[in-house]
Tab-separated table of C-alpha atoms in Angstrom:
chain	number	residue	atom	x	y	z
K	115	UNK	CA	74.697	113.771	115.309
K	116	UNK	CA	77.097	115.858	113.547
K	117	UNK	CA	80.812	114.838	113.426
K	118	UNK	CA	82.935	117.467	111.922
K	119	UNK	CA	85.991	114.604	111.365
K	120	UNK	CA	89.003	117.360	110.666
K	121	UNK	CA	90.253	119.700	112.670
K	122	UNK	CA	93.377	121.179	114.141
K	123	UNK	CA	94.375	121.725	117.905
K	124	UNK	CA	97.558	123.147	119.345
K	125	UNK	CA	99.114	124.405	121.721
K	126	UNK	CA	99.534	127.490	124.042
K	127	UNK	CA	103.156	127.738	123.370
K	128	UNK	CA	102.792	127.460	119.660
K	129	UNK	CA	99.811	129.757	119.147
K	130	UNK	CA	101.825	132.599	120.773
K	131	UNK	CA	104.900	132.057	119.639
K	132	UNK	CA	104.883	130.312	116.404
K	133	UNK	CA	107.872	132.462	115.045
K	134	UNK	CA	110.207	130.094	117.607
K	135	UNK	CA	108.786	127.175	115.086
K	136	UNK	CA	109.520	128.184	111.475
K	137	UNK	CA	113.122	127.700	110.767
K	138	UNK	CA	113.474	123.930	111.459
K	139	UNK	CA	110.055	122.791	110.478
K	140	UNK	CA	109.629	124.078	106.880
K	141	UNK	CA	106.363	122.305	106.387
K	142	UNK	CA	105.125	124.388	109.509
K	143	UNK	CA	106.167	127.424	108.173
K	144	UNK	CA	104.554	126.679	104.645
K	145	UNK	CA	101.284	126.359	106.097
K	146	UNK	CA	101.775	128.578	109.378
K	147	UNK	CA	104.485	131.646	108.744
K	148	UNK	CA	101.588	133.711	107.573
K	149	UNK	CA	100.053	135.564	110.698
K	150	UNK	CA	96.617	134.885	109.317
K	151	UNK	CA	96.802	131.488	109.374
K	152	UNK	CA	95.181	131.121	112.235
K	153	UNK	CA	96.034	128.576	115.255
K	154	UNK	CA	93.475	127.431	118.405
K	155	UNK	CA	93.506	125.420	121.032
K	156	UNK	CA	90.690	122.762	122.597
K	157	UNK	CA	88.850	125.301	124.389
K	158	UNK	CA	88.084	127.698	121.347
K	159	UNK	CA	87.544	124.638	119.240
K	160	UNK	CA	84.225	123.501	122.003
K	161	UNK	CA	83.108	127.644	121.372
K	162	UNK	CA	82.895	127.391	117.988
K	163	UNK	CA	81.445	123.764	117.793
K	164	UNK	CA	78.595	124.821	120.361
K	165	UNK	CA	78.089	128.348	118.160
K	166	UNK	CA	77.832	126.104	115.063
K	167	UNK	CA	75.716	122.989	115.953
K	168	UNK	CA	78.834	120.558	115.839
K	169	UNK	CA	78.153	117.607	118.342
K	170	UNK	CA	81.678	116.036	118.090
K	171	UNK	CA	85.111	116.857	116.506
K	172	UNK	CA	87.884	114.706	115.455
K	173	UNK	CA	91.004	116.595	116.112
K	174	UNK	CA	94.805	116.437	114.686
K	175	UNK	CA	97.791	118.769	115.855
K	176	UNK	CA	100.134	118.675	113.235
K	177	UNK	CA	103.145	116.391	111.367
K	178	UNK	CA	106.221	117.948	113.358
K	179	UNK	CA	109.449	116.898	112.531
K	180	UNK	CA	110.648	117.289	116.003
K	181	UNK	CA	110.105	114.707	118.477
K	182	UNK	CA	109.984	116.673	121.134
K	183	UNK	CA	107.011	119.112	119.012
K	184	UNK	CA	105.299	116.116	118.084
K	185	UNK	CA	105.027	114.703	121.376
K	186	UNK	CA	103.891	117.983	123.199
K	187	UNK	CA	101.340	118.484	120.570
K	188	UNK	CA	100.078	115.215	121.065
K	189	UNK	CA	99.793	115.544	124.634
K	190	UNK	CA	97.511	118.580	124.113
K	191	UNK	CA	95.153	116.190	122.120
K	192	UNK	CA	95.598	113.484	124.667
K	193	UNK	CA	94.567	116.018	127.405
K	194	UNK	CA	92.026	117.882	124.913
K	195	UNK	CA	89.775	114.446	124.966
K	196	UNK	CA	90.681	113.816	128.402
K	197	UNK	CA	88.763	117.478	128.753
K	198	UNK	CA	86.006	116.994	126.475
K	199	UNK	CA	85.250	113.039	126.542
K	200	UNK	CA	81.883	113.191	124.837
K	201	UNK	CA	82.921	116.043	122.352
K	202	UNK	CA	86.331	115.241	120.818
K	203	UNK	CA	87.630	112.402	119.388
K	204	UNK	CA	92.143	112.629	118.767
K	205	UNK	CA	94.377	111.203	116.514
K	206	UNK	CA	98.244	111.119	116.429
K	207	UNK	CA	99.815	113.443	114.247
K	208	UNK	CA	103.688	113.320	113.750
K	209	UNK	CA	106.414	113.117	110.340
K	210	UNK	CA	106.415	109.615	109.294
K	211	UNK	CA	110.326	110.384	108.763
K	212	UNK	CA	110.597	111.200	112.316
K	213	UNK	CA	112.957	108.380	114.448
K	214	UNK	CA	110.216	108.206	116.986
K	215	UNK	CA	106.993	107.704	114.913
K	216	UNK	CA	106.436	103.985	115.640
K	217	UNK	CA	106.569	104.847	119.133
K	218	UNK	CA	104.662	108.003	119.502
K	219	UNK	CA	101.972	105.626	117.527
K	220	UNK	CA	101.492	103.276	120.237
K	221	UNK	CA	102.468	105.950	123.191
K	222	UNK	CA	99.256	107.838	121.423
K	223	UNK	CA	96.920	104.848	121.148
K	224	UNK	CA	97.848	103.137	124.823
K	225	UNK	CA	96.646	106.724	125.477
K	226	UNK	CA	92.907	106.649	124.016
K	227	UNK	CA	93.473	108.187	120.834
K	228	UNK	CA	91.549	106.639	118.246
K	229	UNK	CA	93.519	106.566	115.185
K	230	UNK	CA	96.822	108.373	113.170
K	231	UNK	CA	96.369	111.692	111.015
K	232	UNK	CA	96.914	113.851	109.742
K	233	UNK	CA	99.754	112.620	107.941
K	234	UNK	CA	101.457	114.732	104.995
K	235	UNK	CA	104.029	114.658	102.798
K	236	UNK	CA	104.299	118.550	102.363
K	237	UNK	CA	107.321	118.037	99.948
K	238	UNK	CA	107.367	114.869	98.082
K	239	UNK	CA	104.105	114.190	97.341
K	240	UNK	CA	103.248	110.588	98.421
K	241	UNK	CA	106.280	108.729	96.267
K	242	UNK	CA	107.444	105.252	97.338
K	243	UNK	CA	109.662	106.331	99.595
K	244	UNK	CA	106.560	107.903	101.310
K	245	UNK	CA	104.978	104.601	100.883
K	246	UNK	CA	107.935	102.888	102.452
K	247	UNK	CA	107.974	104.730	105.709
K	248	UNK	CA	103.965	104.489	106.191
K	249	UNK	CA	104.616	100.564	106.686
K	250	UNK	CA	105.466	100.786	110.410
K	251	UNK	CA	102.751	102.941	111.895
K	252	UNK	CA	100.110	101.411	109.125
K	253	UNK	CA	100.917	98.138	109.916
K	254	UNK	CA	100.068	98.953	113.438
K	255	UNK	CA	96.466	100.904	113.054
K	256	UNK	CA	95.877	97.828	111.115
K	257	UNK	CA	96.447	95.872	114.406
K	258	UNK	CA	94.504	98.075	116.019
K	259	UNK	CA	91.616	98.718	113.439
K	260	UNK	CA	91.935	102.332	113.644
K	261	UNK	CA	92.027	104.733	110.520
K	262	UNK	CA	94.588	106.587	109.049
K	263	UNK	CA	93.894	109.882	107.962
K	264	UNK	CA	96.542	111.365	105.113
K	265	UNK	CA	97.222	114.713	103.356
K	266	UNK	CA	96.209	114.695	99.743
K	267	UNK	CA	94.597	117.103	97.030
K	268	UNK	CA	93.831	117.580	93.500
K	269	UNK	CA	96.825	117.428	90.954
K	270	UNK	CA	95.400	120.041	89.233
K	271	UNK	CA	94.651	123.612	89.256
K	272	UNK	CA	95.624	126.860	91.369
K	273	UNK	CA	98.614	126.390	93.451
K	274	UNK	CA	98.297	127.231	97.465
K	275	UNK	CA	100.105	126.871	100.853
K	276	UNK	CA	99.584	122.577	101.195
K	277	UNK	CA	99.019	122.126	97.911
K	278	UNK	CA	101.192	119.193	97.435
K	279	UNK	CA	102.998	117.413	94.265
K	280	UNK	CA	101.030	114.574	94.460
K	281	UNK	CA	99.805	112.351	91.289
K	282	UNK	CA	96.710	110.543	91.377
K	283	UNK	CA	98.874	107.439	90.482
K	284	UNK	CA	100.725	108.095	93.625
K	285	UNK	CA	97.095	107.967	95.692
K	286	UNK	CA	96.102	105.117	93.915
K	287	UNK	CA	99.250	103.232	94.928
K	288	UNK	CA	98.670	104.039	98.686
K	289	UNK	CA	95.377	102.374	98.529
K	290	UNK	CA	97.041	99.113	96.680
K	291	UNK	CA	99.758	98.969	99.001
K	292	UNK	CA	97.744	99.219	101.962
K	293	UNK	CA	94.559	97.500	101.207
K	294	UNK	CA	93.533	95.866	104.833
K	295	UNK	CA	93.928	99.853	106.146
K	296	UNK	CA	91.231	102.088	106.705
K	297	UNK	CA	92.296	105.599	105.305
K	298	UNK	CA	90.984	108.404	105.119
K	299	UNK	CA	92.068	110.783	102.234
K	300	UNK	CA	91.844	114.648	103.189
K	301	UNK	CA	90.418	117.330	100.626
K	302	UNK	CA	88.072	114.772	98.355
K	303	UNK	CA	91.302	112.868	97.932
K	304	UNK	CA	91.997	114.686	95.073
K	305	UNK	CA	89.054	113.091	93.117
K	306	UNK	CA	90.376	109.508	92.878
K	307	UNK	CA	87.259	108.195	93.477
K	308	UNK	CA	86.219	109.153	89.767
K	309	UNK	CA	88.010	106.025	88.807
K	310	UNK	CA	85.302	103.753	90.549
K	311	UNK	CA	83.955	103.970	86.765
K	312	UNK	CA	86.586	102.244	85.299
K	313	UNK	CA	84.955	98.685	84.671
K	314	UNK	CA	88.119	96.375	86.142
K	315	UNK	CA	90.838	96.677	88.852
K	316	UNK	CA	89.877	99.927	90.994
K	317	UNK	CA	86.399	99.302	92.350
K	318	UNK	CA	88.355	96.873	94.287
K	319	UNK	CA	92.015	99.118	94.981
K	320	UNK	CA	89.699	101.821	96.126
K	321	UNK	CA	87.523	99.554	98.270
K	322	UNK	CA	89.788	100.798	101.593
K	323	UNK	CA	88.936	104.781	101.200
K	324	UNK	CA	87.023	107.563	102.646
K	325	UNK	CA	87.137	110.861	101.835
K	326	UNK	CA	86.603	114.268	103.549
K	327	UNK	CA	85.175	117.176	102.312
K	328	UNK	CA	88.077	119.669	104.463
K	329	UNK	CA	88.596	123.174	102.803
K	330	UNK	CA	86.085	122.021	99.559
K	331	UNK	CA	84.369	125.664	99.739
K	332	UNK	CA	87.798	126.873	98.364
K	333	UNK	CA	88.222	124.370	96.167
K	334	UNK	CA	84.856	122.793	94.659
K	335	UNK	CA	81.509	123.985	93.522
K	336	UNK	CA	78.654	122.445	95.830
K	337	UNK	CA	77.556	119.528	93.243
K	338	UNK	CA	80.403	117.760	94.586
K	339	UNK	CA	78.622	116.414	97.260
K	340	UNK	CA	76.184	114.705	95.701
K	341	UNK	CA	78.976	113.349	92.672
K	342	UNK	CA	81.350	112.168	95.083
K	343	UNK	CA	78.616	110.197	96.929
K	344	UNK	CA	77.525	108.879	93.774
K	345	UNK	CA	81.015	108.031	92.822
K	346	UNK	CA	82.332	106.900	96.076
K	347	UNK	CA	79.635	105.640	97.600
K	348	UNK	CA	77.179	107.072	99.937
K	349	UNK	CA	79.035	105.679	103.306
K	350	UNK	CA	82.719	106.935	102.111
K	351	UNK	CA	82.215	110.762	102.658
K	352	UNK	CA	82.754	112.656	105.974
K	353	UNK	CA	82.299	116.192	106.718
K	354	UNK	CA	85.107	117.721	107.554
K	355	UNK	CA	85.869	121.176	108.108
K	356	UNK	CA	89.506	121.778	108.114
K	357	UNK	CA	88.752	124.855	111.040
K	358	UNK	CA	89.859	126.902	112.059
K	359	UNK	CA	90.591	127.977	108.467
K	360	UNK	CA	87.307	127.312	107.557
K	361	UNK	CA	84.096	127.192	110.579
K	362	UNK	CA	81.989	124.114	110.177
K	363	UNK	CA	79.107	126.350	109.611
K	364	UNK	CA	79.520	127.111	106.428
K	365	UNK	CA	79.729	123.616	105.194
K	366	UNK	CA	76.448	122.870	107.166
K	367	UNK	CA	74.486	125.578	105.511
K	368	UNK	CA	76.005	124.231	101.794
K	369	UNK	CA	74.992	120.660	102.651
K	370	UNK	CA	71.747	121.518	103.473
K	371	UNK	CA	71.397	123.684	100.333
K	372	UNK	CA	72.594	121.085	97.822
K	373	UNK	CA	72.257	117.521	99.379
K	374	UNK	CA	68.534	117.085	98.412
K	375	UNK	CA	68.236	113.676	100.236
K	376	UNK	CA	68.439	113.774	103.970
K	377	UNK	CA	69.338	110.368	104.706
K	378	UNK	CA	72.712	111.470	102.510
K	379	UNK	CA	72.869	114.608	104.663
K	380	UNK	CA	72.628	112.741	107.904
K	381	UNK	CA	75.618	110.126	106.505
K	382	UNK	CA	77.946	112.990	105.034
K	383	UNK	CA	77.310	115.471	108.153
K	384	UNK	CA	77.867	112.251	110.581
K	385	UNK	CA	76.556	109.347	110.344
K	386	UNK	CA	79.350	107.915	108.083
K	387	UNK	CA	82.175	109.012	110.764
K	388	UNK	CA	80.074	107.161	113.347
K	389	UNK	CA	80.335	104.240	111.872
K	390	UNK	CA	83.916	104.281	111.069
K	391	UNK	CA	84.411	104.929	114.253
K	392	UNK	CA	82.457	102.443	116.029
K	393	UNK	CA	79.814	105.205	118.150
């Protein structure tokens, strides 16, 4: 089975008109204001997942600041794996700085959805204010034993639209502060899991972590596949494709071409979401 375990839904009313959306929601218009960024909804998603050999999908909308956006989003998920029982798998997505967040978390997951994500902090980087306003919603996904899935990337390098100022202090405090979570750090997690080397203190911090592998054909040569496996451990790395601005295709073929074993290959490409999720 293969589980691409990020992707992004929205809806109708966004996709064509997402001009209406940019002046109150900078982190929208960061990622979005470009016409090329492009935006689908459930239906194109299924195309492009039966086109590519993609059994299942975990999808997100996106971290609106307004309730009202957040909630209509939301409901497109909701209805999206309503659609498509046996082919999507949603998540609530809203700004943890939002008034209603709490509540649109267990609205979401009274609703079927099976965890939170993707959370960002667009801005600020994941500081302790960040940390602060996570403790709500995490402490109920850790109620629920559902996993959090959260905006992160490398502290280094070219800058980019989403390209956050995050530290990889900052990650490794999320993981301390929330060690009975399950979360799930986007984009490799900016390569914290490196510090699994270190001989006392993190093996154990990092314990609560998975990583997925969204946009990494922009970002990393192919041997990181097999490193971060190494590093993180074999059952802590999920495909995920980060479509539609990237297809899932492309990260099957450079799995196949540079994962050598095929029991890793059948964890990375789905096995390892399976699990996490309980299917």
């Amino acid at each position: 089975m293969v589980i691409d375990f990020h992707t992004h839904v929205f809806q109708d009313e966004v996709i064509q008109n997402r001009a209406a959306h940019l002046a109150d929601e900078p982190e929208f218009a960061l990622l979005y204001e470009s016409p090329k960024s492009t935006m689908v909804d459930a239906e194109t998603l299924i195309a492009v997942m039966d086109e590519d050999g993609v059994d299942k999908s975990v999808i997100f909308g996106f971290p609106w600041r307004s309730e009202k956006r957040f909630r209509d989003n939301n409901d497109a998920v909701i209805e999206a794996v309503k659609k498509f029982p046996d082919r999507l798998i949603g998540m609530a997505c809203f700004d943890l700085g939002a008034k209603g967040a709490v509540a649109e978390t267990t609205r979401c997951l009274d609703a079927g959805l099976k965890g939170v994500g993707e959370l960002a902090f667009y801005h600020s980087g994941i500081d302790s204010e960040a940390l602060a306003l996570m403790e709500p919603v995490m402490g109920l996904c850790r109620e629920a034993n559902v996993p959090v899935v959260i905006h992160t990337n490398e502290p280094v390098g070219h800058p980019y639209p989403g390209k956050t100022p995050i530290t990889l202090g900052q990650i490794y405090n999320l993981a301390a502060r929330y060690p009975d979570n399950r979360i799930v750090l986007c984009h490799w997690g900016g390569g914290i899991f490196f510090f699994n080397l270190l001989k006392k203190e993190a093996k154990k911090t990092l314990k609560n972590l998975w990583f997925d592998t969204a946009a990494s054909p922009y970002l990393y040569d192919a041997e990181i596949y097999e490193t971060a496996a190494k590093l993180a451990g074999e059952d802590r790395i999920l495909f995920g494709s980060d479509y539609p601005l990237i297809r899932p295709s492309r990260y099957l073929k450079e799995v196949q071409g540079n994962v050598a074993d095929e029991a890793l290959r059948q964890k990375i490409l789905g096995k390892n979401a399976a699990d996490l999720f309980g299917i």
